[in-house]
Structures are given as C-alpha cells and as structure tokens.
Coordinates of C-alpha atoms and ligand atoms in Angstrom, one line a residue:
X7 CA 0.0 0.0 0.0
X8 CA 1.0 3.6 -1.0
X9 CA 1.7 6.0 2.2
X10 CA -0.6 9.0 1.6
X11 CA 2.0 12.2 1.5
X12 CA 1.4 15.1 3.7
X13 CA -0.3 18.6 1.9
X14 CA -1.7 15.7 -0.8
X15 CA -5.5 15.6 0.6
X16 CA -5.6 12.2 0.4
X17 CA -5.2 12.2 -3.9
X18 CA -3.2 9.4 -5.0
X19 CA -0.2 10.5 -6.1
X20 CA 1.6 9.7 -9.6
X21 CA 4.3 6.9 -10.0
X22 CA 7.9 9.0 -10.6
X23 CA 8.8 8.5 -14.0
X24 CA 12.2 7.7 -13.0
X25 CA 11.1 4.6 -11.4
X26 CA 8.7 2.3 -12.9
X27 CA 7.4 -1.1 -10.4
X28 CA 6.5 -3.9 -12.0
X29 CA 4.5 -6.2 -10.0
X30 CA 4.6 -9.9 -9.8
X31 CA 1.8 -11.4 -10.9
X32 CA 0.0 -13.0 -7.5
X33 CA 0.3 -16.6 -7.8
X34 CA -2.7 -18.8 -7.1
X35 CA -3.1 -19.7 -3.6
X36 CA -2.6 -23.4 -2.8
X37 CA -6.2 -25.4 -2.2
X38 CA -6.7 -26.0 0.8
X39 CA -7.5 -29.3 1.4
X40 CA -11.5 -30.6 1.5
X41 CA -12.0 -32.1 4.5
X42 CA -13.2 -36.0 4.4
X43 CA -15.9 -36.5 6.5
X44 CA -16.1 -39.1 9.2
X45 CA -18.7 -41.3 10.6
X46 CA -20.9 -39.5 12.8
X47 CA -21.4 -42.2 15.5
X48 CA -24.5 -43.2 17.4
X49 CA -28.0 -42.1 16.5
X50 CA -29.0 -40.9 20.0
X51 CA -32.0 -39.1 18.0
X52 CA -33.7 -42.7 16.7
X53 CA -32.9 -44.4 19.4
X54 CA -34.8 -41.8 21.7
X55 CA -38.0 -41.9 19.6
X56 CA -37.9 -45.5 19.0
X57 CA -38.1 -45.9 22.9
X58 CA -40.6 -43.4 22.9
X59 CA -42.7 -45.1 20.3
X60 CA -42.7 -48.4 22.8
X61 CA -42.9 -46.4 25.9
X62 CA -46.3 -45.0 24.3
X63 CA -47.2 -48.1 23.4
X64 CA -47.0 -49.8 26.4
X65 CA -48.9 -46.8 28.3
X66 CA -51.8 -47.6 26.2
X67 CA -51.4 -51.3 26.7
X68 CA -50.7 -52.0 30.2
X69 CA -54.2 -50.9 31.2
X70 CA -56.3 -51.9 28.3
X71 CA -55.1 -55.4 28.3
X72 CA -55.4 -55.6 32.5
X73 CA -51.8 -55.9 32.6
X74 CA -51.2 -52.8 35.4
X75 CA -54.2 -51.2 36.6
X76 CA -55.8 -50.1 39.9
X77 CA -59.2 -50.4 39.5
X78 CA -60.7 -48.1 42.3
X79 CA -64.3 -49.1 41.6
X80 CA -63.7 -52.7 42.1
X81 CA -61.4 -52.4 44.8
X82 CA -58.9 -54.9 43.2
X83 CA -55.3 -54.4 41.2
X84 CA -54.3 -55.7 38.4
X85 CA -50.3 -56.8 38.2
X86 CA -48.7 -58.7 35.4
X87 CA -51.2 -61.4 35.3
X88 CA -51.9 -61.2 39.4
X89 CA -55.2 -60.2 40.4
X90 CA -54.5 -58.4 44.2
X91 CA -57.3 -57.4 46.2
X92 CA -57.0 -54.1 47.7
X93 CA -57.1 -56.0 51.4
X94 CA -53.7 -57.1 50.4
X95 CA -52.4 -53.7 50.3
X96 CA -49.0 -54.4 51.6
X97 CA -48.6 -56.5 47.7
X98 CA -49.5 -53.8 46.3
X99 CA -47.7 -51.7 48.1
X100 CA -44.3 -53.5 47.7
X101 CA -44.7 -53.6 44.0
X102 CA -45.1 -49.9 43.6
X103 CA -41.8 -49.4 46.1
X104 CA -40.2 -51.9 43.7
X105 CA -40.9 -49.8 40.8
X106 CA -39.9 -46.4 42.7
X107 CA -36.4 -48.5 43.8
X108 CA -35.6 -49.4 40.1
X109 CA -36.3 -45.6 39.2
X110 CA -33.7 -44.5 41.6
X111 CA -31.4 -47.0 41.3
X112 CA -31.4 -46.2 37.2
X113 CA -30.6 -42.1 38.4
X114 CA -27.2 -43.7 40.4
X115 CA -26.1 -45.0 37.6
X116 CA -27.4 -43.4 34.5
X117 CA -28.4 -40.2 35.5
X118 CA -31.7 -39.0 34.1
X119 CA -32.4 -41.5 31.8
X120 CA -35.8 -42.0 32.6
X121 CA -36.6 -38.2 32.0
X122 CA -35.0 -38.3 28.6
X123 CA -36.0 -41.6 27.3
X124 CA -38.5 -43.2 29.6
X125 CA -41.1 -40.4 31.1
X126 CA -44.2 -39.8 29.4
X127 CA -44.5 -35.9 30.3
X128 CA -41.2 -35.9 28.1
X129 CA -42.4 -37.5 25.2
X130 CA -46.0 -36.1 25.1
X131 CA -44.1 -32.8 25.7
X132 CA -41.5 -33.2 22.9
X133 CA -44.2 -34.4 20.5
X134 CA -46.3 -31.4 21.1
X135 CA -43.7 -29.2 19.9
X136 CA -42.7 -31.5 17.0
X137 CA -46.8 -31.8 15.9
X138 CA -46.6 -27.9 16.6
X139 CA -43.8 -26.9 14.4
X140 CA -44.8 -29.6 11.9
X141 CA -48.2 -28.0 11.2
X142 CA -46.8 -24.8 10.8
X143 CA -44.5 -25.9 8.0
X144 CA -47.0 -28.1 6.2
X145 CA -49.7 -24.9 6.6
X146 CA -47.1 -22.5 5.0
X147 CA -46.3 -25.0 2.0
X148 CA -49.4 -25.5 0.8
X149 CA -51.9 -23.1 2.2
X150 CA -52.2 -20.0 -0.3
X151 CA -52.8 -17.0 2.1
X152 CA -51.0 -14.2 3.7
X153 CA -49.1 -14.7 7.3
X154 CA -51.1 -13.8 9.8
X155 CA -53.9 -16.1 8.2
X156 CA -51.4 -19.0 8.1
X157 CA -50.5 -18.9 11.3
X158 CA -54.1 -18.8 12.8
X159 CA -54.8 -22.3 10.3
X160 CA -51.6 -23.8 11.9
X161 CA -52.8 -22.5 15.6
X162 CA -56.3 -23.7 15.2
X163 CA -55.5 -27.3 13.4
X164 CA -52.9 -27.6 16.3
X165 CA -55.5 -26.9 18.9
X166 CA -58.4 -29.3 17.6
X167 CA -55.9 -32.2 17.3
X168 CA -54.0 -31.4 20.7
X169 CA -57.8 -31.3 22.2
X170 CA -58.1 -35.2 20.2
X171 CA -55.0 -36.3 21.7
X172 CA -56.1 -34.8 25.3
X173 CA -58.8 -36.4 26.1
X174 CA -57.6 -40.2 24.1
X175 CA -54.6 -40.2 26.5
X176 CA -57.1 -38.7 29.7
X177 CA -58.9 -41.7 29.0
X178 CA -55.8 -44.4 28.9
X179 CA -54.8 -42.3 31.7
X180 CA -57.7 -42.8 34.0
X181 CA -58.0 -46.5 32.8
X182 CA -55.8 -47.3 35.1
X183 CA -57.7 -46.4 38.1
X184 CA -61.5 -47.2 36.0
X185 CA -62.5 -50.5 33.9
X186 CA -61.9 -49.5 30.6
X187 CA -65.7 -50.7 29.1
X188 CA -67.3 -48.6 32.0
X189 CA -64.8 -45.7 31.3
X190 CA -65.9 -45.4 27.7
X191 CA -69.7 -45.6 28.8
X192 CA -69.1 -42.8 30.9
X193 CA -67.0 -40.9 28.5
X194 CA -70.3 -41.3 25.6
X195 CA -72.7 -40.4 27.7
X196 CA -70.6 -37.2 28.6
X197 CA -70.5 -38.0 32.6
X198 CA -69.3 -35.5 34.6
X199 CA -71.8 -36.0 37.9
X200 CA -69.6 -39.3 39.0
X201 CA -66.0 -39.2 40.7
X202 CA -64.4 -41.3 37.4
X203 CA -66.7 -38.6 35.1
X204 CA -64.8 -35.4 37.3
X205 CA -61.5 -37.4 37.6
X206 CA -61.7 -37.2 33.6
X207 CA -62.8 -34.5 32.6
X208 CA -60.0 -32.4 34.7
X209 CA -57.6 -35.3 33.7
X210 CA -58.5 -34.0 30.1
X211 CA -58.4 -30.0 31.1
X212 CA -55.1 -30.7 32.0
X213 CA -53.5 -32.4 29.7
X214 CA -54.4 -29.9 27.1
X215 CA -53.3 -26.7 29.4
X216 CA -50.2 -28.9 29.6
X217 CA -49.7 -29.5 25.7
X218 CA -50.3 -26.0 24.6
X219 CA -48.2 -24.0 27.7
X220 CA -46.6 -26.0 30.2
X221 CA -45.0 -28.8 28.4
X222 CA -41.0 -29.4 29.5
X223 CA -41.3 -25.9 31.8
X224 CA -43.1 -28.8 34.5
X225 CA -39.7 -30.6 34.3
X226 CA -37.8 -27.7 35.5
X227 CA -40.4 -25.9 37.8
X228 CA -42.6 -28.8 39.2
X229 CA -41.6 -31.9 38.6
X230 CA -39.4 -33.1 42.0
X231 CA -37.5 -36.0 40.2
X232 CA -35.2 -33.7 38.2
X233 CA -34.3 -32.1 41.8
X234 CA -33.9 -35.8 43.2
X235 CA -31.1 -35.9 41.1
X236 CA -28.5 -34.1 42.9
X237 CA -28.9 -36.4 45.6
X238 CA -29.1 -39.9 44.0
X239 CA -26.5 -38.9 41.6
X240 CA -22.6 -39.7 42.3
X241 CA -18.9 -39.1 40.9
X242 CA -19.6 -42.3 38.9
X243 CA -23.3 -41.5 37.6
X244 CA -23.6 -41.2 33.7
X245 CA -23.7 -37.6 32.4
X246 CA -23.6 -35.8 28.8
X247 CA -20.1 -33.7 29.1
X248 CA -18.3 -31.1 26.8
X249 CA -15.0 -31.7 26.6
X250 CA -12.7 -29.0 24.4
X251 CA -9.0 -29.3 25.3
X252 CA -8.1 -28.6 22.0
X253 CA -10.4 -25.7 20.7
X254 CA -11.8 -27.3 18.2
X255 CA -15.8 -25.5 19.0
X256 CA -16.7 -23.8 15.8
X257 CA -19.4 -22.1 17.6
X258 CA -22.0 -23.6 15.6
X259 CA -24.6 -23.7 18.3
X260 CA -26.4 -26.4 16.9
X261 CA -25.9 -28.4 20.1
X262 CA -28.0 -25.4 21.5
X263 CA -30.8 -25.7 19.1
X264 CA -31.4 -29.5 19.3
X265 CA -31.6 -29.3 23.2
X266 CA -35.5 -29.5 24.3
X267 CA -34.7 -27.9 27.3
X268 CA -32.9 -24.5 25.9
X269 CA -29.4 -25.5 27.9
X270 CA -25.9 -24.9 26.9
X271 CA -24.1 -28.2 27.7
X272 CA -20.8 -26.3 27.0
X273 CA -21.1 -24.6 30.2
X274 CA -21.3 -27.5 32.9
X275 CA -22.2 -31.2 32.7
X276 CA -24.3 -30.9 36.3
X277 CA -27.0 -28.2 35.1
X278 CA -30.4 -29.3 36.5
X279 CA -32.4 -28.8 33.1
X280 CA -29.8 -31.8 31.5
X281 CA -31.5 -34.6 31.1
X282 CA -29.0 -36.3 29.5
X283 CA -31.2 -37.1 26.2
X284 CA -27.8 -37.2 24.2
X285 CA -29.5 -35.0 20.9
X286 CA -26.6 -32.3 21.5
X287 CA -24.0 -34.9 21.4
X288 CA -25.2 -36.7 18.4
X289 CA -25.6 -32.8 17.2
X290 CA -22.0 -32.1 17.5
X291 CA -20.9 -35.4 15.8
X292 CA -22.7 -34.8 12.7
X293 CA -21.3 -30.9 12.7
X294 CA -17.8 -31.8 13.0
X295 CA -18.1 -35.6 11.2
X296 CA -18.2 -33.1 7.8
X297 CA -15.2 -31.4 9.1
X298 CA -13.5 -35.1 9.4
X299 CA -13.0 -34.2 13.6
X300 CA -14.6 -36.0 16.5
X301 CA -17.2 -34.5 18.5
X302 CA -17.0 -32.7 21.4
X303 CA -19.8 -34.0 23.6
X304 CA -20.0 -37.6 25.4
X305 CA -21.7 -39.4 27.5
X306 CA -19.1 -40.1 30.0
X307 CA -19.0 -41.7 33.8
X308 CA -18.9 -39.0 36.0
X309 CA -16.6 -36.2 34.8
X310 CA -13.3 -36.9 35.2
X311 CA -14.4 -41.0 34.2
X312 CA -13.9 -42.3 30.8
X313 CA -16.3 -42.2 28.0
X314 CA -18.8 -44.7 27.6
X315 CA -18.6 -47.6 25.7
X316 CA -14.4 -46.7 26.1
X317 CA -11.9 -48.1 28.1
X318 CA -10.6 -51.2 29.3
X319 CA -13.1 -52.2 32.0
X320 CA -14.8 -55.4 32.4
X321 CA -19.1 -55.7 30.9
X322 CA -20.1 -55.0 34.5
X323 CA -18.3 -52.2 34.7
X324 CA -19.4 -51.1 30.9
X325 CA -22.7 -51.3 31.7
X326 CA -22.7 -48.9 34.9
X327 CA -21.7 -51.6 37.9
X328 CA -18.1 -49.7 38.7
X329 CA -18.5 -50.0 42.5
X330 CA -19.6 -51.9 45.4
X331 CA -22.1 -49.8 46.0
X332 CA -23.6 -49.8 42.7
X333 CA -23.0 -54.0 42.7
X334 CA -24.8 -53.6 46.4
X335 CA -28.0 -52.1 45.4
X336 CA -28.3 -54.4 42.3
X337 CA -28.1 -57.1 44.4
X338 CA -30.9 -56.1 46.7
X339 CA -33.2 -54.7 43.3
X340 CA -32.3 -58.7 42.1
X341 CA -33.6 -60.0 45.8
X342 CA -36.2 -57.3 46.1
X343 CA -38.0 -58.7 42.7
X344 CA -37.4 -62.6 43.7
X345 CA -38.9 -62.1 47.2
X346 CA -42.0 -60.3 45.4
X347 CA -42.1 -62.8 42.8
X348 CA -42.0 -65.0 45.3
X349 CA -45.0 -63.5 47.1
X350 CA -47.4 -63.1 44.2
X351 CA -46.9 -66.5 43.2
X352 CA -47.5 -68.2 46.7
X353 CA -51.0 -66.4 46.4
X354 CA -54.2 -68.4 47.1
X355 CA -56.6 -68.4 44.2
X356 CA -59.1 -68.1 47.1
X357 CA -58.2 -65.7 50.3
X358 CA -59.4 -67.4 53.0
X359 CA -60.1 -66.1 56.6
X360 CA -61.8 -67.6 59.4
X361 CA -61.8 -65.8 62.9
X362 CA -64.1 -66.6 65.8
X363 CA -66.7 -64.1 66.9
X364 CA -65.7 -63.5 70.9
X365 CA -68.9 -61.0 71.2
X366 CA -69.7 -63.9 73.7
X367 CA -67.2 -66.3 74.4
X368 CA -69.6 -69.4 73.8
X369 CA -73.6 -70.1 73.8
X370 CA -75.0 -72.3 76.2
X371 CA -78.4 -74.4 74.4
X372 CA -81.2 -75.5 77.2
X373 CA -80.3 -79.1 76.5
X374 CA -76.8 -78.4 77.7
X375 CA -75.2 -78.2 74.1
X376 CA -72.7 -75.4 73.5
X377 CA -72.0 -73.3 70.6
X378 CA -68.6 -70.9 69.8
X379 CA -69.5 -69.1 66.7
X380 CA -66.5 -68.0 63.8
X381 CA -66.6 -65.8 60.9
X382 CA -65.7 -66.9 57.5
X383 CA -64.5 -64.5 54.8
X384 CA -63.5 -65.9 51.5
X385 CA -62.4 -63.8 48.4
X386 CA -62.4 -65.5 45.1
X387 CA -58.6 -63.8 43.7
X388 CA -59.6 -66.2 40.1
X389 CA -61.6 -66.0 36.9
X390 CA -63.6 -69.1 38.0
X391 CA -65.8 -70.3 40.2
X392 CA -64.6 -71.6 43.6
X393 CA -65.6 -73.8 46.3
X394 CA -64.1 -73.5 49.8
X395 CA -64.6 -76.5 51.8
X396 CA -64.1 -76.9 55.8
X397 CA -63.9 -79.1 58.1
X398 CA -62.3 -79.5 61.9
X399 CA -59.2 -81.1 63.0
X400 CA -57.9 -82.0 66.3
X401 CA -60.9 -82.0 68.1
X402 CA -63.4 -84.9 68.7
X403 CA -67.1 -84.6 69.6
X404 CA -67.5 -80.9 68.0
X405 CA -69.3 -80.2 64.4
X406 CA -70.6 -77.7 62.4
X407 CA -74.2 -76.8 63.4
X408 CA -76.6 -75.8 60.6
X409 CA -74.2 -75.1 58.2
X410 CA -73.0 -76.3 54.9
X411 CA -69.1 -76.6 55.1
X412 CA -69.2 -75.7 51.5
X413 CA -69.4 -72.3 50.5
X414 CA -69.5 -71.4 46.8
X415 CA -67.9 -68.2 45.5
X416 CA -67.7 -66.5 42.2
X417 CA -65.2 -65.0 40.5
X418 CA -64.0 -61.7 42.1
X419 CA -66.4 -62.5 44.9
X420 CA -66.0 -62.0 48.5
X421 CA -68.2 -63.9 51.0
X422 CA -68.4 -63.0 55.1
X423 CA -70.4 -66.1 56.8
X424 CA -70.6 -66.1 60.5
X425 CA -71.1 -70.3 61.1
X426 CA -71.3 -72.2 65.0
X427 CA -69.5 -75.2 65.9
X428 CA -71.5 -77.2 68.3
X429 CA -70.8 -79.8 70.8
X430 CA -73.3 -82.1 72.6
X431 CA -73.4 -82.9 76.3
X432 CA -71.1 -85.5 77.4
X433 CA -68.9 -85.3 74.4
X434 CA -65.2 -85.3 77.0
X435 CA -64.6 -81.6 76.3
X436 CA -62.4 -80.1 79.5
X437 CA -64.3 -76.9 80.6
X438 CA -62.6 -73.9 79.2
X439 CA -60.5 -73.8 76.7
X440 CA -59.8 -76.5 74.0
X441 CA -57.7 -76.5 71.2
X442 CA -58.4 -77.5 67.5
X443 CA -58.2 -76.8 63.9
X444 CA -60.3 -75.5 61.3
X445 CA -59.1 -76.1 57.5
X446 CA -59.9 -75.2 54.5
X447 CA -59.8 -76.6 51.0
X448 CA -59.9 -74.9 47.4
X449 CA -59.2 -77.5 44.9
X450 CA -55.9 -79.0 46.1
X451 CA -55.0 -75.7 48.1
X452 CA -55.7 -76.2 51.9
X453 CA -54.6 -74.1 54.6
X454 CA -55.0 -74.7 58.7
X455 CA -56.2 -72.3 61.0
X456 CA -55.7 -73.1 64.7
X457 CA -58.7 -72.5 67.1
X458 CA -59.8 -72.5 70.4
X459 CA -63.4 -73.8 71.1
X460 CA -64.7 -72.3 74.8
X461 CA -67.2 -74.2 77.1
X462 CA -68.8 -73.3 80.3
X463 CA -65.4 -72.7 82.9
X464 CA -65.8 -74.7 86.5
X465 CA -66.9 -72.3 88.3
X466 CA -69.6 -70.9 86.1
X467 CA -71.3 -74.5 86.5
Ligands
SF4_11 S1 -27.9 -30.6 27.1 FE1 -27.8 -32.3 25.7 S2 -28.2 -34.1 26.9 FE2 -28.8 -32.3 28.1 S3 -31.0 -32.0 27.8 FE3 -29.9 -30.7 26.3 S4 -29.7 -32.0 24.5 FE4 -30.2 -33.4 26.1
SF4_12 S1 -22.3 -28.5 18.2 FE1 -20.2 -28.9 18.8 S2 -19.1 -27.5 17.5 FE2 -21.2 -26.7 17.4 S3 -21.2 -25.2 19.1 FE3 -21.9 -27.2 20.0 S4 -20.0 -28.0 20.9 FE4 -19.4 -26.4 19.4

C-alpha cells in the first residue's frame, strides 16, 4: 500500500517516471484441502423416539389389556397377570416401592435416563412441539394465504388435534384407576356427575393446558425427580459432558438448538435442566463428522471417568456396575424382585379367613349343648368359580351346626359367613379352653387355621 503524503489531501499521487514497479503477478493460492468426512457415530436421536414409540405403546397397553391397573371401583389391582385385592395392600404396596427402587437406582447409575427416554410428560411434551412446528410448515407449504392467516390455520389445526390427543390419552390415563368398558360408557354419555366422570374431565383439562403451555417448563419448575437428582447422583453417575481441550468449538450452536430444554451443555455437565437425552451430542458429531473431527460432547462416567462404551473395563463395569455400592444395590433390586415374585406366586386363588366371633365367648343351648361361633371370609382372587370346603381337625365330639361346610364363591367375589360349631353334652370336652383346627380346602390348596373352642369354665357351673 502507497503511504498518503502530507499537503496531498488524500489524492493518490503519480508513479515517478524515473522509477517504474513492476509487480509480480499474484500466484494462485494453494487449495486447501476438502475435509473428508467421518462417521458421525451413534444415533441418539432414533434411538430416543424409538423408545418413545414403545414407551407410548405400552402406556396404552398395560391398562387396556389388565396388565397394570388399579381399579378403584372394584377395589382390586391388576399386576402382570396377578389379580391383588385391595385387602392385600401391603402387595400392592411393595410392587409400587419396587418400581420407585428401580427408578432411583437407574438415576445412580445413569443419570436422568428415565426423563430423557422413559417419562411420558417428556415425550407427550416433545411431540407437542414436533406436531406444533410440523403443522406450521405443512400450513405454510401448501396453504395460499397471507401470514397472519397461516399462522391462525396452523394455531387452530394444532388446537383441535392437541384437544383429540387430550382427552384419548385422559382416557388411557384414567383407565388405570377405572375399567376400561365402564370408562368409555361414561365418556359417551358425557358423565361429569360421577368421581371417574370429574376425575376425567379435569384429567382432560389438564392435559391440554399442559400440551399448549406448560410442556418441559413442569420438568424444570414442578416436577421433583429432576431435583432428586442431585442427591441420587454420584462421581460415577452417567452424564452428557463437553470436553474441548483442543479448541476445536466452531461455535455452531447447533448443540443449543437441538436441546429440548434451551441448555448450553458447554457450560457445565451438572446443570439441573440436562436430562442427558444425548441429541446435543449426536448434534456435535454430525457438525464436526463433515469437518473429518470428532465430537466434542460424550456421554461419560462422572466427569473426570472415561467415556462410555471406552476403556478397558470389564461388561459389568461397561454397563454402569463400577463399585460396590452400585454391585450392592443391584443385588438387593435382584432379591427385592425374587422375594416379590416369590409373594405373588404363593397367592391363594381363594383368600381365605376364618376368625371366631368372641362378642360372647360361647352359647350355652337349654339341653346343655354349647356353641362358639366363627366368621368366615373368603375372596375368590380367580376368573372361575370356587368352592371352599371346611372341616375340623384336632378335636373330637364338635361339628358344624346348621351349616354347609361348602361355600360357593364367584369369581371376584368375597363372601363374610358367621357359622357355629356345636358340641353335645357329654362329648369329653375339659371346661374352658380347648384347642383345634379349622381347615380349609380350594381345589388342592388347603390351609389350617388353629382355634380355640370355649365351654362353660368350672366355676360358672
Ligand atoms: S444438554 Fe444435551 S443431553 Fe442435556 S438435555 Fe440438552 S440436548 Fe439433552
Ligand atoms: S455443536 Fe459442537 S461444535 Fe457446534 S457449538 Fe456445540 S460443541 Fe461447538
């Protein structure tokens, strides 16, 4: 570049005709090289809405097929085949503990998988937004109109199908508490005067406010799990970490725009919004796969711990099992689910009770026969009909008085029956307190109940 000269105004000045430059003419500039592209690695992406796709699935199923239901109505729950009444609550309660255990035992080790793969509020939430933006861009393709009259089609289309898809996945919802068959009676004849009518109609209300405005803000404002994070989670847990030793960022920012929950990963692995859906890392892959680099964003084991599916560790360790504690609580998850196996398959097809009725201790007839009356209570657990049979052990000279030691019961059926035992005068019975047995049979399933038959004590003679 020519230096300006001073008094010159800024006018270029002319060459000296003494001395004439002749410039080189500027060579090409070597190519630079085109980048080859790499593999971009895992599809975190299809993987995620694949799982979503059976995760939905299996919402719909478990309670249409009786699979996992409480049904309130009916007082009875439906597990895996089991049929639990809700008398035996403590079942029932042990398998929903189980489930809460296998939730937080998958935090220790994997972080917030179940937000970003396995919980519905995610995926109803994340395919609002894609059936949202969708709409838009199929309404600006191939509706002829100006913008503001595109965007109110889009809004209202959006709106009538969101309502659709409200009250459908009210109703799965609440068919978990409600038979299904009764549910959609109630549903056609638009019944809002009974609980399950109310308990669906604000199921419904909700779930569309929660579609059009709340969606993944409940994760980071309501929901407690994301919260129960900090404490569950450990220096080994699995987390989605930026790592740029080199400075190889090109500041693309498309890690930023793929995230559902508006998060920067770049600025900490532990942020509370993470979680740890993986989109930003397959993101970063594809950016810099063009560029022939690695990405910049893993899932790794804690965040000084190697990346997964790296290293020289054993499967165990691979998998998330990289210390005792974490081998500990599998261990009692593995006994947990045996010992409630265990439980639900020792079930009688028939519950069967029997208690004696101490309102008097025993009833004293003129001709000097005496009478201890028991209460039976039999719920048939089964699909068919039952027939519980008793009789008396242990005991000689007592029998059932006017009473037919066969009691029928039908399916889903539960029958109290207050019954006397009798014994005649000058049977051998010692006055007080005598010892027996009362069984019972269903089929080939009996079970012994121990007694005590009261007479007349000495002195009262
Ligand atoms: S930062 Fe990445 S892993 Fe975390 S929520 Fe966003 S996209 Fe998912
Ligand atoms: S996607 Fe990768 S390269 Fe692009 S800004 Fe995020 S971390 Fe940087």
């Amino acid at each position: 570049m020519l230096a300006t000269e001073p008094g010159t105004s800024g006018k270029r000045p002319a060459p000296p005709n003494e001395l004439v430059v002749i410039a080189d003419k500027p060579r090409p500039k070597p190519k630079a090289s085109r980048p080859t592209p790499i593999d971009p690695g895992f599809h975190y992406h299809r993987l995620r809405k694949t799982v979503h796709v059976i995760c939905v699935i299996i919402f719909f199923l478990l309670p249409l097929t009786n699979l996992m239901r409480i049904d309130i109505p009916r007082q009875r729950c439906f597990f895996f085949g089991y049929e639990l009444l809700i008398s035996e609550f403590s079942i029932i309660f042990f398998s929903m503990m189980f489930l809460m255990f296998v939730v937080a035992g998958m935090a220790i080790m994997w972080g917030r998988v179940y937000c970003g793969y396995l919980c519905p509020q995610m995926i109803f939430s994340e395919a609002s937004i894609t059936l949202e933006g969708w709409l838009q861009r199929m309404v600006n393709k191939y509706v002829k109109a100006d913008a503001p009259k595109r965007t109110l089609i889009s809004r209202a289309l959006f709106y009538l199908i969101s309502g659709v898809a409200a009250v459908v996945l009210s109703f799965v919802f609440i068919a978990y508490f409600v038979e299904p068959r009764d549910l959609l009676h109630r549903l056609l004849s638009f019944d809002i005067k009974t609980a399950g009518g109310i308990a669906g109609a604000a199921t419904t209300l909700l779930t569309l406010i929660d579609f059009l405005f709340v969606r993944l803000t409940f994760c980071t404002t309501v929901c407690p799990y994301g919260y129960l994070q900090g404490m569950l989670t450990d220096g080994h847990t699995l987390l989605v970490h930026y790592r740029d030793d080199s400075h190889e960022c090109i500041e693309c920012m498309k890690c930023m725009r793929v995230c559902h929950m508006g998060i920067d990963i770049r600025n900490s692995p532990y942020q509370i919004e993470c979680v740890g859906c993986g989109e930003c890392i397959e993101a970063c892959n594809v950016v810099l796969a063009r560029l022939g680099k690695p990405g910049l964003i893993h899932y790794v084991w804690g965040e000084q711990g190697e990346r997964l599916g790296t290293g020289d560790k054993t499967w165990f360790q691979k998998i998330g099992l990289r210390d005792a504690k974490r081998v500990v609580l599998m261990l009692v998850l593995l006994f947990y689910a045996i010992g409630l196996f265990t439980a639900l398959s020792m079930r009688h097809s028939v519950l069967v009770q029997i208690s004696p009725v101490r309102a008097t201790l025993y009833r004293l007839d003129k001709d000097g026969t005496v009478y201890n009356t028991f209460r039976l209570k039999a719920a048939n657990r089964s699909h068919q009909q039952q027939t519980v049979v008793l009789g008396i052990e242990g005991l000689a000279g007592i029998h059932f008085s006017s009473f037919e030691n066969a009691v029928v019961v039908s399916p889903g059926q539960t029958v109290d029956r207050d019954f006397e035992i009798a014994a005649s005068p000058g049977t051998g019975l010692i006055a007080g307190v005598n010892h027996f047995s009362l069984s019972s049979r269903v089929g080939n399933d009996r079970e012994a109940f121990d007694e005590t038959f009261i007479t007349p004590f000495k002195d009262s003679q």
